[in-house]
PDB file of C-alpha atoms and ligand atoms in Angstrom:
ATOM      1  CA  MET A  27       0.000   0.000   0.000  1.00 95.00           C
ATOM      2  CA  TRP A  28       1.032   3.613  -0.196  1.00 96.00           C
ATOM      3  CA  VAL A  29       1.300   6.199   2.553  1.00 95.00           C
ATOM      4  CA  TYR A  30       0.100   9.661   1.584  1.00 97.00           C
ATOM      5  CA  GLU A  31       2.209  12.589   2.755  1.00 98.00           C
ATOM      6  CA  LYS A  32       0.518  15.962   3.167  1.00 98.00           C
ATOM      7  CA  LYS A  33       3.292  17.737   1.305  1.00 98.00           C
ATOM      8  CA  LEU A  34       4.476  18.314  -2.248  1.00 98.00           C
ATOM      9  CA  GLN A  35       7.796  16.805  -3.233  1.00 98.00           C
ATOM     10  CA  TYR A  36       9.001  20.266  -4.264  1.00 98.00           C
ATOM     11  CA  PRO A  37       7.284  23.654  -3.757  1.00 98.00           C
ATOM     12  CA  VAL A  38       4.974  24.706  -6.595  1.00 98.00           C
ATOM     13  CA  ARG A  39       4.545  28.421  -7.107  1.00 97.00           C
ATOM     14  CA  VAL A  40       3.071  30.373  -9.972  1.00 97.00           C
ATOM     15  CA  ASN A  41       3.127  34.151 -10.143  1.00 92.00           C
ATOM     16  CA  LYS A  42       0.048  34.741 -12.270  1.00 95.00           C
ATOM     17  CA  CYS A  43      -3.231  33.272 -13.427  1.00 97.00           C
ATOM     18  CA  ASP A  44      -2.354  31.743 -16.822  1.00 98.00           C
ATOM     19  CA  PRO A  45      -4.931  29.282 -18.200  1.00 98.00           C
ATOM     20  CA  ARG A  46      -3.122  29.174 -21.554  1.00 98.00           C
ATOM     21  CA  MET A  47      -0.034  27.684 -19.883  1.00 98.00           C
ATOM     22  CA  ALA A  48      -2.298  25.292 -17.938  1.00 98.00           C
ATOM     23  CA  LYS A  49      -3.642  24.018 -21.253  1.00 98.00           C
ATOM     24  CA  PHE A  50      -0.091  23.116 -22.322  1.00 98.00           C
ATOM     25  CA  LEU A  51       0.902  21.681 -18.930  1.00 98.00           C
ATOM     26  CA  ILE A  52      -1.988  19.202 -18.986  1.00 98.00           C
ATOM     27  CA  GLU A  53       0.192  17.304 -21.492  1.00 98.00           C
ATOM     28  CA  GLN A  54       2.231  16.090 -18.512  1.00 98.00           C
ATOM     29  CA  TYR A  55      -0.934  15.171 -16.585  1.00 98.00           C
ATOM     30  CA  GLY A  56      -2.830  13.023 -19.094  1.00 98.00           C
ATOM     31  CA  GLY A  57      -0.545  12.911 -22.147  1.00 98.00           C
ATOM     32  CA  ALA A  58       1.423   9.996 -23.606  1.00 98.00           C
ATOM     33  CA  ASP A  59       4.695  10.884 -21.860  1.00 98.00           C
ATOM     34  CA  GLY A  60       3.089  12.420 -18.800  1.00 98.00           C
ATOM     35  CA  GLU A  61       3.336  11.555 -15.140  1.00 98.00           C
ATOM     36  CA  LEU A  62       0.203   9.374 -15.000  1.00 98.00           C
ATOM     37  CA  ALA A  63       1.470   7.208 -17.854  1.00 98.00           C
ATOM     38  CA  ALA A  64       4.883   7.018 -16.169  1.00 98.00           C
ATOM     39  CA  ALA A  65       3.522   6.015 -12.751  1.00 98.00           C
ATOM     40  CA  LEU A  66       1.155   3.411 -14.194  1.00 98.00           C
ATOM     41  CA  ARG A  67       3.781   2.000 -16.557  1.00 98.00           C
ATOM     42  CA  TYR A  68       6.352   1.360 -13.826  1.00 98.00           C
ATOM     43  CA  LEU A  69       3.971   0.280 -11.090  1.00 98.00           C
ATOM     44  CA  ASN A  70       2.407  -2.205 -13.504  1.00 98.00           C
ATOM     45  CA  GLN A  71       5.712  -3.590 -14.814  1.00 98.00           C
ATOM     46  CA  ARG A  72       7.210  -4.276 -11.377  1.00 98.00           C
ATOM     47  CA  TYR A  73       5.155  -7.434 -10.675  1.00 98.00           C
ATOM     48  CA  THR A  74       6.910  -9.534 -13.286  1.00 97.00           C
ATOM     49  CA  LEU A  75      10.411  -8.022 -13.246  1.00 97.00           C
ATOM     50  CA  PRO A  76      13.452  -9.876 -11.841  1.00 97.00           C
ATOM     51  CA  ASP A  77      14.044  -9.209  -8.125  1.00 97.00           C
ATOM     52  CA  ARG A  78      17.217  -7.224  -8.687  1.00 97.00           C
ATOM     53  CA  VAL A  79      15.396  -4.393 -10.447  1.00 98.00           C
ATOM     54  CA  ILE A  80      11.948  -4.403  -8.800  1.00 98.00           C
ATOM     55  CA  GLY A  81      13.090  -1.905  -6.159  1.00 98.00           C
ATOM     56  CA  ILE A  82      14.190   0.805  -8.554  1.00 98.00           C
ATOM     57  CA  VAL A  83      11.077   0.437 -10.752  1.00 98.00           C
ATOM     58  CA  ASN A  84       8.775   0.423  -7.709  1.00 98.00           C
ATOM     59  CA  ASP A  85      10.419   3.530  -6.268  1.00 98.00           C
ATOM     60  CA  ILE A  86      10.555   5.551  -9.489  1.00 98.00           C
ATOM     61  CA  GLY A  87       6.882   4.669 -10.052  1.00 98.00           C
ATOM     62  CA  THR A  88       6.120   5.990  -6.593  1.00 98.00           C
ATOM     63  CA  GLU A  89       8.052   9.217  -7.205  1.00 98.00           C
ATOM     64  CA  GLU A  90       6.044   9.734 -10.411  1.00 98.00           C
ATOM     65  CA  LEU A  91       2.872   9.903  -8.293  1.00 98.00           C
ATOM     66  CA  ALA A  92       4.462  12.833  -6.459  1.00 98.00           C
ATOM     67  CA  HIS A  93       5.205  14.480  -9.819  1.00 98.00           C
ATOM     68  CA  LEU A  94       1.594  13.927 -10.905  1.00 98.00           C
ATOM     69  CA  GLU A  95       0.509  15.851  -7.826  1.00 98.00           C
ATOM     70  CA  MET A  96       2.943  18.678  -8.644  1.00 98.00           C
ATOM     71  CA  ILE A  97       1.621  19.020 -12.211  1.00 98.00           C
ATOM     72  CA  ALA A  98      -1.960  18.965 -10.938  1.00 98.00           C
ATOM     73  CA  THR A  99      -1.064  21.705  -8.455  1.00 98.00           C
ATOM     74  CA  MET A 100       0.412  23.833 -11.251  1.00 98.00           C
ATOM     75  CA  VAL A 101      -2.718  23.432 -13.397  1.00 98.00           C
ATOM     76  CA  TYR A 102      -4.983  24.116 -10.419  1.00 98.00           C
ATOM     77  CA  LYS A 103      -3.099  27.271  -9.434  1.00 98.00           C
ATOM     78  CA  LEU A 104      -2.868  28.591 -12.999  1.00 98.00           C
ATOM     79  CA  THR A 105      -6.635  28.290 -13.549  1.00 98.00           C
ATOM     80  CA  LYS A 106      -8.307  28.749 -10.169  1.00 97.00           C
ATOM     81  CA  ASP A 107      -8.881  32.512 -10.561  1.00 97.00           C
ATOM     82  CA  ALA A 108      -9.663  32.450 -14.290  1.00 98.00           C
ATOM     83  CA  THR A 109     -13.065  33.625 -15.509  1.00 98.00           C
ATOM     84  CA  ALA A 110     -15.082  31.663 -18.077  1.00 98.00           C
ATOM     85  CA  GLU A 111     -14.060  34.332 -20.590  1.00 98.00           C
ATOM     86  CA  GLN A 112     -10.333  33.853 -19.800  1.00 98.00           C
ATOM     87  CA  MET A 113     -10.681  30.081 -20.069  1.00 98.00           C
ATOM     88  CA  LYS A 114     -12.289  30.534 -23.473  1.00 98.00           C
ATOM     89  CA  GLU A 115      -9.589  32.947 -24.668  1.00 98.00           C
ATOM     90  CA  ALA A 116      -6.896  30.477 -23.560  1.00 97.00           C
ATOM     91  CA  GLY A 117      -8.381  27.761 -25.748  1.00 97.00           C
ATOM     92  CA  LEU A 118      -9.902  25.998 -22.754  1.00 97.00           C
ATOM     93  CA  GLY A 119     -13.516  26.654 -23.813  1.00 97.00           C
ATOM     94  CA  PRO A 120     -14.104  22.990 -24.760  1.00 97.00           C
ATOM     95  CA  HIS A 121     -12.573  21.882 -21.454  1.00 97.00           C
ATOM     96  CA  TYR A 122     -14.639  24.380 -19.464  1.00 98.00           C
ATOM     97  CA  ALA A 123     -17.862  23.279 -21.204  1.00 98.00           C
ATOM     98  CA  ASP A 124     -17.352  19.707 -19.996  1.00 97.00           C
ATOM     99  CA  HIS A 125     -15.393  20.091 -16.733  1.00 97.00           C
ATOM    100  CA  ASP A 126     -15.524  23.679 -15.460  1.00 97.00           C
ATOM    101  CA  LYS A 127     -12.137  24.001 -13.672  1.00 97.00           C
ATOM    102  CA  ALA A 128     -11.907  20.325 -12.755  1.00 98.00           C
ATOM    103  CA  LEU A 129      -8.773  18.571 -13.929  1.00 98.00           C
ATOM    104  CA  TYR A 130      -9.185  15.835 -16.496  1.00 98.00           C
ATOM    105  CA  PHE A 131      -6.742  13.250 -17.808  1.00 98.00           C
ATOM    106  CA  HIS A 132      -6.217  14.415 -21.355  1.00 98.00           C
ATOM    107  CA  ASN A 133      -3.315  15.820 -23.317  1.00 98.00           C
ATOM    108  CA  ALA A 134      -2.708  19.416 -24.439  1.00 97.00           C
ATOM    109  CA  ALA A 135      -4.848  18.822 -27.533  1.00 96.00           C
ATOM    110  CA  GLY A 136      -7.761  17.439 -25.460  1.00 96.00           C
ATOM    111  CA  VAL A 137      -7.276  13.748 -26.354  1.00 98.00           C
ATOM    112  CA  PRO A 138      -8.352  11.602 -23.370  1.00 98.00           C
ATOM    113  CA  PHE A 139      -5.804   9.427 -21.578  1.00 98.00           C
ATOM    114  CA  THR A 140      -5.471   5.812 -22.725  1.00 98.00           C
ATOM    115  CA  ALA A 141      -3.632   2.723 -21.456  1.00 98.00           C
ATOM    116  CA  THR A 142      -2.220   2.304 -24.968  1.00 98.00           C
ATOM    117  CA  TYR A 143       0.313   5.048 -24.084  1.00 98.00           C
ATOM    118  CA  PHE A 144       2.532   2.434 -22.445  1.00 97.00           C
ATOM    119  CA  ASN A 145       3.336  -1.219 -22.687  1.00 96.00           C
ATOM    120  CA  ALA A 146       4.326  -4.235 -20.631  1.00 96.00           C
ATOM    121  CA  LYS A 147       6.100  -6.673 -22.886  1.00 97.00           C
ATOM    122  CA  GLY A 148       7.204  -9.037 -20.135  1.00 97.00           C
ATOM    123  CA  ASP A 149      10.776  -9.066 -21.417  1.00 97.00           C
ATOM    124  CA  PRO A 150      12.627  -7.160 -18.676  1.00 97.00           C
ATOM    125  CA  ILE A 151      15.288  -5.484 -20.819  1.00 97.00           C
ATOM    126  CA  THR A 152      12.697  -4.518 -23.435  1.00 97.00           C
ATOM    127  CA  ASP A 153      10.494  -3.014 -20.733  1.00 98.00           C
ATOM    128  CA  LEU A 154      13.417  -1.089 -19.243  1.00 98.00           C
ATOM    129  CA  TYR A 155      14.340   0.281 -22.669  1.00 98.00           C
ATOM    130  CA  GLU A 156      10.791   1.582 -22.963  1.00 98.00           C
ATOM    131  CA  ASP A 157      11.217   3.191 -19.537  1.00 98.00           C
ATOM    132  CA  ILE A 158      14.441   4.927 -20.582  1.00 98.00           C
ATOM    133  CA  ALA A 159      12.754   6.251 -23.737  1.00 98.00           C
ATOM    134  CA  ALA A 160       9.749   7.416 -21.699  1.00 98.00           C
ATOM    135  CA  GLU A 161      12.004   9.380 -19.349  1.00 98.00           C
ATOM    136  CA  GLU A 162      13.830  11.026 -22.246  1.00 98.00           C
ATOM    137  CA  LYS A 163      10.525  11.965 -23.892  1.00 98.00           C
ATOM    138  CA  ALA A 164       9.232  13.430 -20.630  1.00 98.00           C
ATOM    139  CA  ARG A 165      12.479  15.394 -20.241  1.00 98.00           C
ATOM    140  CA  ALA A 166      12.052  16.836 -23.740  1.00 98.00           C
ATOM    141  CA  THR A 167       8.395  17.728 -23.051  1.00 98.00           C
ATOM    142  CA  TYR A 168       9.426  19.599 -19.901  1.00 98.00           C
ATOM    143  CA  GLN A 169      11.947  21.543 -21.964  1.00 98.00           C
ATOM    144  CA  TRP A 170       9.282  22.546 -24.508  1.00 98.00           C
ATOM    145  CA  LEU A 171       7.015  23.627 -21.646  1.00 98.00           C
ATOM    146  CA  ILE A 172       9.800  25.664 -20.026  1.00 98.00           C
ATOM    147  CA  ASN A 173      10.373  27.364 -23.395  1.00 98.00           C
ATOM    148  CA  MET A 174       6.743  28.535 -23.451  1.00 98.00           C
ATOM    149  CA  THR A 175       6.553  30.353 -20.101  1.00 98.00           C
ATOM    150  CA  ASP A 176       8.190  33.508 -18.761  1.00 96.00           C
ATOM    151  CA  ASP A 177       6.956  32.901 -15.200  1.00 98.00           C
ATOM    152  CA  PRO A 178      10.141  32.321 -13.126  1.00 97.00           C
ATOM    153  CA  ASP A 179       8.261  30.481 -10.359  1.00 98.00           C
ATOM    154  CA  LEU A 180       6.634  28.084 -12.785  1.00 98.00           C
ATOM    155  CA  LYS A 181       9.932  27.588 -14.623  1.00 98.00           C
ATOM    156  CA  ASP A 182      11.550  26.613 -11.318  1.00 98.00           C
ATOM    157  CA  GLY A 183       9.043  23.813 -10.670  1.00 98.00           C
ATOM    158  CA  LEU A 184       9.274  22.591 -14.271  1.00 98.00           C
ATOM    159  CA  GLN A 185      13.065  22.556 -14.138  1.00 98.00           C
ATOM    160  CA  PHE A 186      12.937  20.395 -11.023  1.00 98.00           C
ATOM    161  CA  LEU A 187      10.692  17.925 -12.868  1.00 98.00           C
ATOM    162  CA  ARG A 188      12.926  17.966 -15.946  1.00 98.00           C
ATOM    163  CA  GLU A 189      15.978  17.133 -13.816  1.00 98.00           C
ATOM    164  CA  ARG A 190      14.167  14.230 -12.187  1.00 98.00           C
ATOM    165  CA  GLU A 191      13.607  12.673 -15.627  1.00 98.00           C
ATOM    166  CA  VAL A 192      17.366  12.806 -16.213  1.00 98.00           C
ATOM    167  CA  VAL A 193      18.006  10.967 -12.937  1.00 98.00           C
ATOM    168  CA  HIS A 194      15.297   8.377 -13.631  1.00 98.00           C
ATOM    169  CA  SER A 195      16.716   7.711 -17.079  1.00 98.00           C
ATOM    170  CA  GLN A 196      20.145   7.172 -15.523  1.00 98.00           C
ATOM    171  CA  ARG A 197      18.810   4.741 -12.906  1.00 98.00           C
ATOM    172  CA  PHE A 198      16.921   2.732 -15.548  1.00 98.00           C
ATOM    173  CA  ARG A 199      20.127   2.516 -17.619  1.00 98.00           C
ATOM    174  CA  GLU A 200      21.881   1.093 -14.550  1.00 98.00           C
ATOM    175  CA  ALA A 201      19.047  -1.412 -14.102  1.00 98.00           C
ATOM    176  CA  VAL A 202      19.616  -2.609 -17.688  1.00 98.00           C
ATOM    177  CA  GLU A 203      23.320  -3.094 -16.904  1.00 98.00           C
ATOM    178  CA  ILE A 204      22.458  -5.063 -13.754  1.00 97.00           C
ATOM    179  CA  LEU A 205      20.268  -7.430 -15.797  1.00 97.00           C
ATOM    180  CA  LYS A 206      22.913  -7.813 -18.506  1.00 96.00           C
ATOM    181  CA  GLU A 207      25.520  -8.693 -15.885  1.00 94.00           C
ATOM    182  CA  GLU A 208      23.175 -11.238 -14.384  1.00 91.00           C
ATOM    183  CA  ARG A 209      22.501 -12.750 -17.813  1.00 90.00           C
ATOM    184  CA  ASP A 210      26.212 -12.926 -18.686  1.00 90.00           C
ATOM    185  CA  ALA A 211      27.065 -14.483 -15.308  1.00 89.00           C
ATOM    186  CA  LYS A 212      24.485 -17.232 -15.966  1.00 84.00           C
ATOM    187  CA  ARG A 213      26.154 -18.001 -19.292  1.00 79.00           C
ATOM    188  CA  LEU A 214      29.498 -18.527 -17.595  1.00 73.00           C
ATOM    189  CA  PHE A 215      28.329 -21.396 -15.422  1.00 65.00           C
TER     190      PHE A 215
ATOM    191  CA  MET Y  15      -6.060  27.380  14.832  1.00 68.00           C
ATOM    192  CA  GLU Y  16      -6.051  30.801  13.156  1.00 78.00           C
ATOM    193  CA  TRP Y  17      -3.813  31.127  10.081  1.00 85.00           C
ATOM    194  CA  THR Y  18      -2.016  34.438  10.639  1.00 93.00           C
ATOM    195  CA  ASP Y  19       0.633  35.629   8.170  1.00 93.00           C
ATOM    196  CA  GLU Y  20       3.284  34.834  10.754  1.00 95.00           C
ATOM    197  CA  ARG Y  21       2.039  31.272  11.271  1.00 94.00           C
ATOM    198  CA  PHE Y  22       1.882  30.714   7.524  1.00 94.00           C
ATOM    199  CA  LYS Y  23       5.474  31.917   7.153  1.00 96.00           C
ATOM    200  CA  VAL Y  24       6.667  29.418   9.764  1.00 97.00           C
ATOM    201  CA  TYR Y  25       4.651  26.682   8.018  1.00 97.00           C
ATOM    202  CA  GLN Y  26       6.287  27.460   4.691  1.00 96.00           C
ATOM    203  CA  GLN Y  27       9.778  27.660   6.150  1.00 97.00           C
ATOM    204  CA  LEU Y  28       9.528  24.348   8.012  1.00 98.00           C
ATOM    205  CA  MET Y  29       7.862  22.686   5.016  1.00 98.00           C
ATOM    206  CA  LYS Y  30      10.705  23.842   2.781  1.00 98.00           C
ATOM    207  CA  GLU Y  31      13.263  22.338   5.166  1.00 98.00           C
ATOM    208  CA  ILE Y  32      11.372  19.025   5.177  1.00 98.00           C
ATOM    209  CA  GLN Y  33      11.161  19.051   1.379  1.00 98.00           C
ATOM    210  CA  ALA Y  34      14.911  19.639   1.121  1.00 98.00           C
ATOM    211  CA  VAL Y  35      15.824  16.803   3.510  1.00 98.00           C
ATOM    212  CA  ASP Y  36      13.278  14.396   2.025  1.00 98.00           C
ATOM    213  CA  PHE Y  37      14.550  15.158  -1.452  1.00 98.00           C
ATOM    214  CA  VAL Y  38      17.989  13.913  -0.439  1.00 98.00           C
ATOM    215  CA  LEU Y  39      16.311  10.752   0.855  1.00 98.00           C
ATOM    216  CA  VAL Y  40      14.450  10.149  -2.432  1.00 98.00           C
ATOM    217  CA  GLU Y  41      17.631  10.697  -4.389  1.00 98.00           C
ATOM    218  CA  LEU Y  42      19.705   8.402  -2.140  1.00 98.00           C
ATOM    219  CA  ASN Y  43      16.949   5.776  -2.151  1.00 98.00           C
ATOM    220  CA  LEU Y  44      16.951   5.545  -5.949  1.00 98.00           C
ATOM    221  CA  TYR Y  45      20.746   5.573  -6.036  1.00 98.00           C
ATOM    222  CA  LEU Y  46      20.968   2.782  -3.455  1.00 98.00           C
ATOM    223  CA  ASP Y  47      18.455   0.693  -5.409  1.00 98.00           C
ATOM    224  CA  THR Y  48      21.148   0.299  -8.083  1.00 98.00           C
ATOM    225  CA  HIS Y  49      24.262   0.739  -5.830  1.00 98.00           C
ATOM    226  CA  PRO Y  50      23.297  -1.244  -2.703  1.00 98.00           C
ATOM    227  CA  ASN Y  51      26.871  -1.660  -1.442  1.00 98.00           C
ATOM    228  CA  ASP Y  52      27.851   2.001  -1.253  1.00 98.00           C
ATOM    229  CA  GLN Y  53      28.690   2.281   2.450  1.00 98.00           C
ATOM    230  CA  GLN Y  54      28.985   6.084   2.375  1.00 98.00           C
ATOM    231  CA  ALA Y  55      25.586   6.531   0.737  1.00 98.00           C
ATOM    232  CA  VAL Y  56      24.037   4.204   3.315  1.00 98.00           C
ATOM    233  CA  GLU Y  57      25.484   6.286   6.158  1.00 98.00           C
ATOM    234  CA  GLN Y  58      24.255   9.472   4.527  1.00 98.00           C
ATOM    235  CA  TYR Y  59      20.821   7.914   4.114  1.00 98.00           C
ATOM    236  CA  ASN Y  60      20.566   6.986   7.786  1.00 98.00           C
ATOM    237  CA  ASP Y  61      21.764  10.437   8.799  1.00 98.00           C
ATOM    238  CA  TYR Y  62      19.027  12.075   6.719  1.00 98.00           C
ATOM    239  CA  VAL Y  63      16.403   9.691   8.116  1.00 98.00           C
ATOM    240  CA  ARG Y  64      17.215  11.135  11.557  1.00 98.00           C
ATOM    241  CA  GLN Y  65      17.086  14.736  10.274  1.00 98.00           C
ATOM    242  CA  SER Y  66      13.773  14.135   8.539  1.00 98.00           C
ATOM    243  CA  ALA Y  67      12.190  12.573  11.633  1.00 98.00           C
ATOM    244  CA  ALA Y  68      13.302  15.480  13.836  1.00 98.00           C
ATOM    245  CA  LEU Y  69      11.977  18.123  11.423  1.00 98.00           C
ATOM    246  CA  LYS Y  70       8.679  16.308  10.981  1.00 98.00           C
ATOM    247  CA  SER Y  71       8.043  15.913  14.682  1.00 97.00           C
ATOM    248  CA  ARG Y  72       8.565  19.679  15.058  1.00 97.00           C
ATOM    249  CA  PHE Y  73       6.311  20.424  12.086  1.00 97.00           C
ATOM    250  CA  GLN Y  74       3.559  18.078  13.243  1.00 97.00           C
ATOM    251  CA  SER Y  75       3.498  19.467  16.784  1.00 95.00           C
ATOM    252  CA  MET Y  76       2.724  22.873  15.259  1.00 95.00           C
ATOM    253  CA  PHE Y  77       0.636  22.096  12.168  1.00 95.00           C
ATOM    254  CA  GLY Y  78      -0.889  18.662  12.673  1.00 95.00           C
ATOM    255  CA  PRO Y  79      -0.258  15.278  11.083  1.00 97.00           C
ATOM    256  CA  LEU Y  80       1.637  14.858   7.818  1.00 98.00           C
ATOM    257  CA  TYR Y  81       0.365  11.271   7.568  1.00 97.00           C
ATOM    258  CA  GLY Y  82      -2.869   9.382   8.093  1.00 96.00           C
ATOM    259  CA  PHE Y  83      -3.397   5.643   8.514  1.00 96.00           C
ATOM    260  CA  GLY Y  84      -1.470   5.467  11.785  1.00 95.00           C
ATOM    261  CA  ASN Y  85       1.766   6.991  10.618  1.00 95.00           C
ATOM    262  CA  SER Y  86       1.333  10.141  12.741  1.00 95.00           C
ATOM    263  CA  TYR Y  87      -0.181  10.697  16.186  1.00 93.00           C
ATOM    264  CA  THR Y  88      -3.356  12.758  16.199  1.00 90.00           C
ATOM    265  CA  THR Y  89      -4.963  15.368  18.415  1.00 87.00           C
ATOM    266  CA  CYS Y  90      -8.630  15.726  19.380  1.00 90.00           C
ATOM    267  CA  PRO Y  91     -10.488  16.814  17.339  1.00 93.00           C
ATOM    268  CA  TRP Y  92      -9.101  14.707  14.494  1.00 95.00           C
ATOM    269  CA  SER Y  93      -6.972  17.178  12.547  1.00 93.00           C
ATOM    270  CA  TRP Y  94      -5.669  15.098   9.622  1.00 95.00           C
ATOM    271  CA  LYS Y  95      -8.570  16.195   7.400  1.00 94.00           C
ATOM    272  CA  GLU Y  96      -7.974  19.907   8.016  1.00 92.00           C
ATOM    273  CA  ALA Y  97      -6.679  22.228   5.297  1.00 91.00           C
ATOM    274  CA  PRO Y  98      -4.283  23.217   3.972  1.00 94.00           C
ATOM    275  CA  TRP Y  99      -3.760  20.420   1.471  1.00 97.00           C
ATOM    276  CA  PRO Y 100      -0.508  20.549  -0.512  1.00 97.00           C
ATOM    277  CA  TRP Y 101      -2.021  22.118  -3.637  1.00 98.00           C
ATOM    278  CA  GLN Y 102      -3.599  24.911  -1.603  1.00 96.00           C
ATOM    279  CA  VAL Y 103      -0.401  26.465  -0.256  1.00 92.00           C
TER     280      VAL Y 103
HETATM  281 FE1  LIG E 307      10.310  10.173 -14.381  1.00 70.90          FE
END
């Protein structure tokens, strides 16, 4: 089971109401390379992975849930004071019509979240390669998002998340090496 | 309890310290998952566990539980459900 902590992993601040930026950020909430897809991918894969790498996949999956909460907090703060008119101007009219200010798992273009965004092939090295690619794609997405805002507080939170993807990618690469070593050691005997 | 500006400032300051210490723990945890024999990292981890526990007991005595489900003591009335929630601050 999980234990909820009444704290964010890293402080989330925004210095203005900016529903347009929220529309872009939702990519990392319910998009293909977003935090929900990441958390579900890893937490689902861990059941059938070899013991030596379950820990790292379990723990990165857990950290992704904290990132999901950070993204949600950004979206919430960027839209909470917006009027219906401002939502409409920001391109969030279709979202507002269906959800008001409630968050919804879709990408920046409004496409609903789907389990087809990630896989579980059952071949551990193949699955870890997918994880490495997912982290690199998330890192790139964070960079594109950073490029689109001039809010220094928001940039700070996004930079934290971008750096975490770099670390996760590194840890998954190490997990691949651990499995390769294990495989090669088996061949020797 | 009343949320004065002063009280909120203390909340934010202590929270920031907890976030900083717990970040080190997340980072070391992931590192140790793939480098389990790094003695120095293990010592650092245990040191930060102590720091985190001390900061959290201070925070919780002032602002209520950080955890439900038996992982924090509670006061009467039950204060776990009280705001602020993380996205509200
Ligand atoms: Fe990640």
